[in-house]
Amino acid sequence: MGSNSDRTEPSPNQVRTINLALQGGGAHGAFTWGVLDRLLDEKELAFEGLSATSAGAMNAAVFAYGLAVDGREGARKALTDYWKRVSEAARLGPLQPSVIDRMLEDHKLSWSPIFPLIGFVTRMLSPYQFNPANYNPLREVVEQSIDFSVLQRPDCPVKLFLSATNVRTGKVKVFAGNEISVDAVMARRAFRRCFTR
């Protein structure tokens, strides 16, 4: 994917302003990166706001940050850098193919001793029991990828609305403006605070 630098700039009356809603889900997040990259090629599109949750919130925050710092190319670079960091973090994680998986080119981790063990443990324990220290390697990736003070500024060129849902009550909290933070993107501690008031 690359920019269409040979295309002429559209006149102001040809520019269409759009708002985007980005869904969650790891694989959806990677797919959405490609869609956002392609939309950045469309010079007749202007981006006003993004509403997002989960993996969509990460993409939205990185996209808005890059756009605020250096326009379309800034957004493209910020997304590329973010997903490279995600890839590096995954490469260092415990879910790796075994020697047999690599020899058989089995991408399902059929011979991995860790994969079924993690599957069993996560079915028996809640995320809070399984991970009581609340460690999430993605948090560090998000912190490295975004300067949240840029997104909290009132003159930020893209409005950002990040949602978290309380699974006990079904209530939704929308974070915007100066509430945009790594906690809001990760929907963890900020999520708990906003529902316990």
mmCIF file of C-alpha atoms in Angstrom:
data_model
loop_
_atom_site.group_PDB
_atom_site.id
_atom_site.type_symbol
_atom_site.label_atom_id
_atom_site.label_comp_id
_atom_site.label_asym_id
_atom_site.label_seq_id
_atom_site.Cartn_x
_atom_site.Cartn_y
_atom_site.Cartn_z
ATOM 1 C CA MET A 1 0.000 0.000 0.000
ATOM 2 C CA GLY A 2 1.294 3.438 -0.809
ATOM 3 C CA SER A 3 0.111 6.940 -1.351
ATOM 4 C CA ASN A 4 -1.122 8.170 -4.705
ATOM 5 C CA SER A 5 1.196 11.175 -4.883
ATOM 6 C CA ASP A 6 0.515 11.636 -8.601
ATOM 7 C CA ARG A 7 -3.154 12.505 -7.970
ATOM 8 C CA THR A 8 -4.038 16.188 -7.951
ATOM 9 C CA GLU A 9 -5.302 17.850 -4.811
ATOM 10 C CA PRO A 10 -9.133 18.084 -4.763
ATOM 11 C CA SER A 11 -10.801 21.469 -4.607
ATOM 12 C CA PRO A 12 -12.528 22.340 -1.292
ATOM 13 C CA ASN A 13 -15.993 21.598 -2.726
ATOM 14 C CA GLN A 14 -14.816 18.106 -3.763
ATOM 15 C CA VAL A 15 -13.688 17.152 -0.239
ATOM 16 C CA ARG A 16 -16.085 14.935 1.696
ATOM 17 C CA THR A 17 -15.823 14.845 5.489
ATOM 18 C CA ILE A 18 -16.378 11.419 7.019
ATOM 19 C CA ASN A 19 -16.585 9.853 10.474
ATOM 20 C CA LEU A 20 -15.476 6.281 11.093
ATOM 21 C CA ALA A 21 -16.601 3.594 13.552
ATOM 22 C CA LEU A 22 -13.926 0.982 14.264
ATOM 23 C CA GLN A 23 -14.847 -2.341 15.846
ATOM 24 C CA GLY A 24 -12.798 -4.453 18.204
ATOM 25 C CA GLY A 25 -11.173 -7.843 17.746
ATOM 26 C CA GLY A 26 -7.495 -8.613 17.140
ATOM 27 C CA ALA A 27 -7.806 -9.850 13.547
ATOM 28 C CA HIS A 28 -10.303 -7.091 12.785
ATOM 29 C CA GLY A 29 -7.751 -4.602 14.101
ATOM 30 C CA ALA A 30 -5.103 -5.780 11.638
ATOM 31 C CA PHE A 31 -7.643 -5.691 8.794
ATOM 32 C CA THR A 32 -8.744 -2.191 9.834
ATOM 33 C CA TRP A 33 -5.143 -0.979 9.609
ATOM 34 C CA GLY A 34 -5.199 -1.879 5.906
ATOM 35 C CA VAL A 35 -8.533 -0.135 5.379
ATOM 36 C CA LEU A 36 -7.333 3.030 7.135
ATOM 37 C CA ASP A 37 -4.123 2.999 5.094
ATOM 38 C CA ARG A 38 -6.184 2.776 1.896
ATOM 39 C CA LEU A 39 -8.551 5.568 2.986
ATOM 40 C CA LEU A 40 -5.541 7.831 3.500
ATOM 41 C CA ASP A 41 -4.918 7.563 -0.259
ATOM 42 C CA GLU A 42 -8.265 9.237 -0.955
ATOM 43 C CA LYS A 43 -7.372 12.915 -0.933
ATOM 44 C CA GLU A 44 -11.019 13.931 -1.356
ATOM 45 C CA LEU A 45 -11.766 12.462 2.091
ATOM 46 C CA ALA A 46 -11.327 14.462 5.290
ATOM 47 C CA PHE A 47 -11.571 12.756 8.675
ATOM 48 C CA GLU A 48 -13.661 14.466 11.350
ATOM 49 C CA GLY A 49 -14.142 11.837 14.041
ATOM 50 C CA LEU A 50 -13.569 8.245 15.047
ATOM 51 C CA SER A 51 -15.686 6.134 17.357
ATOM 52 C CA ALA A 52 -14.072 2.904 18.471
ATOM 53 C CA THR A 53 -13.639 0.140 21.025
ATOM 54 C CA SER A 54 -10.972 -2.458 21.899
ATOM 55 C CA ALA A 55 -8.578 -3.075 18.965
ATOM 56 C CA GLY A 56 -10.516 -0.397 17.082
ATOM 57 C CA ALA A 57 -9.711 2.076 19.874
ATOM 58 C CA MET A 58 -6.009 1.349 19.458
ATOM 59 C CA ASN A 59 -6.175 1.906 15.695
ATOM 60 C CA ALA A 60 -8.305 5.033 16.141
ATOM 61 C CA ALA A 61 -5.991 6.602 18.718
ATOM 62 C CA VAL A 62 -2.854 5.851 16.671
ATOM 63 C CA PHE A 63 -4.522 7.134 13.479
ATOM 64 C CA ALA A 64 -5.759 10.338 15.144
ATOM 65 C CA TYR A 65 -2.368 10.943 16.774
ATOM 66 C CA GLY A 66 -0.463 10.510 13.497
ATOM 67 C CA LEU A 67 -2.945 12.709 11.629
ATOM 68 C CA ALA A 68 -2.628 15.430 14.275
ATOM 69 C CA VAL A 69 1.177 15.368 14.225
ATOM 70 C CA ASP A 70 1.931 15.096 10.507
ATOM 71 C CA GLY A 71 -1.231 14.756 8.406
ATOM 72 C CA ARG A 72 -1.910 11.748 6.216
ATOM 73 C CA GLU A 73 1.699 10.584 6.050
ATOM 74 C CA GLY A 74 1.932 10.941 9.832
ATOM 75 C CA ALA A 75 -1.154 8.742 10.252
ATOM 76 C CA ARG A 76 0.243 6.156 7.828
ATOM 77 C CA LYS A 77 3.621 6.089 9.604
ATOM 78 C CA ALA A 78 2.059 5.952 13.085
ATOM 79 C CA LEU A 79 -0.119 2.958 12.109
ATOM 80 C CA THR A 80 2.795 1.132 10.465
ATOM 81 C CA ASP A 81 5.043 1.721 13.490
ATOM 82 C CA TYR A 82 2.290 0.618 15.902
ATOM 83 C CA TRP A 83 1.617 -2.666 14.068
ATOM 84 C CA LYS A 84 5.348 -3.386 13.797
ATOM 85 C CA ARG A 85 5.554 -3.014 17.593
ATOM 86 C CA VAL A 86 2.544 -5.331 18.011
ATOM 87 C CA SER A 87 4.276 -7.898 15.804
ATOM 88 C CA GLU A 88 7.492 -7.646 17.818
ATOM 89 C CA ALA A 89 5.579 -8.038 21.109
ATOM 90 C CA ALA A 90 3.811 -11.155 19.752
ATOM 91 C CA ARG A 91 7.110 -12.610 18.551
ATOM 92 C CA LEU A 92 8.385 -12.553 22.125
ATOM 93 C CA GLY A 93 5.222 -14.088 23.632
ATOM 94 C CA PRO A 94 4.754 -17.689 24.822
ATOM 95 C CA LEU A 95 2.479 -18.789 21.954
ATOM 96 C CA GLN A 96 5.142 -19.792 19.443
ATOM 97 C CA PRO A 97 5.152 -22.714 17.023
ATOM 98 C CA SER A 98 7.107 -25.743 18.178
ATOM 99 C CA VAL A 99 9.898 -27.286 16.092
ATOM 100 C CA ILE A 100 7.369 -29.825 14.725
ATOM 101 C CA ASP A 101 4.872 -27.054 13.861
ATOM 102 C CA ARG A 102 7.641 -25.248 11.943
ATOM 103 C CA MET A 103 8.715 -28.399 10.087
ATOM 104 C CA LEU A 104 5.108 -29.206 9.117
ATOM 105 C CA GLU A 105 4.334 -25.526 8.447
ATOM 106 C CA ASP A 106 1.342 -25.924 10.777
ATOM 107 C CA HIS A 107 0.065 -22.439 11.617
ATOM 108 C CA LYS A 108 -2.550 -23.787 14.077
ATOM 109 C CA LEU A 109 0.076 -24.590 16.764
ATOM 110 C CA SER A 110 -1.137 -28.216 16.812
ATOM 111 C CA TRP A 111 2.131 -29.441 18.366
ATOM 112 C CA SER A 112 2.646 -26.552 20.777
ATOM 113 C CA PRO A 113 2.584 -27.711 24.428
ATOM 114 C CA ILE A 114 1.786 -24.158 25.618
ATOM 115 C CA PHE A 115 -1.280 -23.561 23.397
ATOM 116 C CA PRO A 116 -3.611 -26.201 24.943
ATOM 117 C CA LEU A 117 -2.342 -25.362 28.437
ATOM 118 C CA ILE A 118 -3.203 -21.670 28.038
ATOM 119 C CA GLY A 119 -6.555 -22.645 26.520
ATOM 120 C CA PHE A 120 -7.334 -24.847 29.557
ATOM 121 C CA VAL A 121 -6.225 -22.221 32.109
ATOM 122 C CA THR A 122 -8.207 -19.409 30.462
ATOM 123 C CA ARG A 123 -11.358 -21.576 30.494
ATOM 124 C CA MET A 124 -10.926 -22.287 34.211
ATOM 125 C CA LEU A 125 -9.906 -18.820 35.433
ATOM 126 C CA SER A 126 -11.208 -15.342 34.762
ATOM 127 C CA PRO A 127 -8.759 -12.824 33.236
ATOM 128 C CA TYR A 128 -8.402 -11.233 36.702
ATOM 129 C CA GLN A 129 -7.450 -14.592 38.283
ATOM 130 C CA PHE A 130 -5.198 -15.635 35.408
ATOM 131 C CA ASN A 131 -3.460 -12.248 35.297
ATOM 132 C CA PRO A 132 -3.783 -10.682 38.777
ATOM 133 C CA ALA A 133 -1.019 -8.131 38.089
ATOM 134 C CA ASN A 134 -3.041 -6.919 35.060
ATOM 135 C CA TYR A 135 0.065 -7.127 32.834
ATOM 136 C CA ASN A 136 -0.696 -6.430 29.193
ATOM 137 C CA PRO A 137 2.203 -6.132 26.718
ATOM 138 C CA LEU A 138 -0.046 -4.096 24.422
ATOM 139 C CA ARG A 139 -0.164 -1.311 27.009
ATOM 140 C CA GLU A 140 3.561 -0.676 26.544
ATOM 141 C CA VAL A 141 3.121 -0.748 22.754
ATOM 142 C CA VAL A 142 0.303 1.827 22.963
ATOM 143 C CA GLU A 143 2.356 4.051 25.278
ATOM 144 C CA GLN A 144 5.308 3.930 22.860
ATOM 145 C CA SER A 145 3.062 4.728 19.888
ATOM 146 C CA ILE A 146 0.970 7.681 21.113
ATOM 147 C CA ASP A 147 1.610 10.980 22.869
ATOM 148 C CA PHE A 148 -1.764 11.323 24.572
ATOM 149 C CA SER A 149 -1.274 15.033 25.305
ATOM 150 C CA VAL A 150 -1.723 15.604 21.540
ATOM 151 C CA LEU A 151 -5.082 13.786 21.543
ATOM 152 C CA GLN A 152 -6.270 15.649 24.656
ATOM 153 C CA ARG A 153 -5.744 19.099 23.119
ATOM 154 C CA PRO A 154 -8.965 20.983 22.273
ATOM 155 C CA ASP A 155 -7.572 21.779 18.803
ATOM 156 C CA CYS A 156 -6.880 18.125 17.927
ATOM 157 C CA PRO A 157 -8.015 17.878 14.276
ATOM 158 C CA VAL A 158 -9.809 14.540 14.758
ATOM 159 C CA LYS A 159 -12.469 13.957 17.421
ATOM 160 C CA LEU A 160 -11.987 10.673 19.218
ATOM 161 C CA PHE A 161 -14.686 8.719 21.087
ATOM 162 C CA LEU A 162 -13.561 5.483 22.764
ATOM 163 C CA SER A 163 -16.112 3.131 24.318
ATOM 164 C CA ALA A 164 -15.912 0.599 27.134
ATOM 165 C CA THR A 165 -18.773 -1.629 28.264
ATOM 166 C CA ASN A 166 -19.341 -2.796 31.835
ATOM 167 C CA VAL A 167 -19.976 -6.521 31.378
ATOM 168 C CA ARG A 168 -21.976 -6.739 34.627
ATOM 169 C CA THR A 169 -24.453 -3.966 33.839
ATOM 170 C CA GLY A 170 -24.195 -3.487 30.067
ATOM 171 C CA LYS A 171 -23.592 0.243 30.609
ATOM 172 C CA VAL A 172 -21.309 1.965 28.120
ATOM 173 C CA LYS A 173 -18.812 4.680 29.000
ATOM 174 C CA VAL A 174 -17.554 6.917 26.184
ATOM 175 C CA PHE A 175 -14.164 8.575 26.694
ATOM 176 C CA ALA A 176 -13.432 11.789 24.776
ATOM 177 C CA GLY A 177 -11.309 14.935 24.990
ATOM 178 C CA ASN A 178 -9.034 15.055 28.022
ATOM 179 C CA GLU A 179 -10.303 11.595 29.109
ATOM 180 C CA ILE A 180 -8.369 10.009 26.241
ATOM 181 C CA SER A 181 -5.486 8.123 27.845
ATOM 182 C CA VAL A 182 -3.726 4.787 27.667
ATOM 183 C CA ASP A 183 -6.235 3.503 30.257
ATOM 184 C CA ALA A 184 -9.173 4.551 28.077
ATOM 185 C CA VAL A 185 -7.623 2.892 25.014
ATOM 186 C CA MET A 186 -6.935 -0.278 26.985
ATOM 187 C CA ALA A 187 -10.369 -0.023 28.700
ATOM 188 C CA ARG A 188 -8.981 -1.383 31.948
ATOM 189 C CA ARG A 189 -8.407 0.722 35.062
ATOM 190 C CA ALA A 190 -10.186 3.732 33.610
ATOM 191 C CA PHE A 191 -13.102 1.428 32.840
ATOM 192 C CA ARG A 192 -13.258 0.198 36.425
ATOM 193 C CA ARG A 193 -13.034 3.705 37.896
ATOM 194 C CA CYS A 194 -15.766 5.149 35.712
ATOM 195 C CA PHE A 195 -18.255 2.438 36.710
ATOM 196 C CA THR A 196 -17.501 2.374 40.427
ATOM 197 C CA ARG A 197 -18.287 6.036 41.075
#
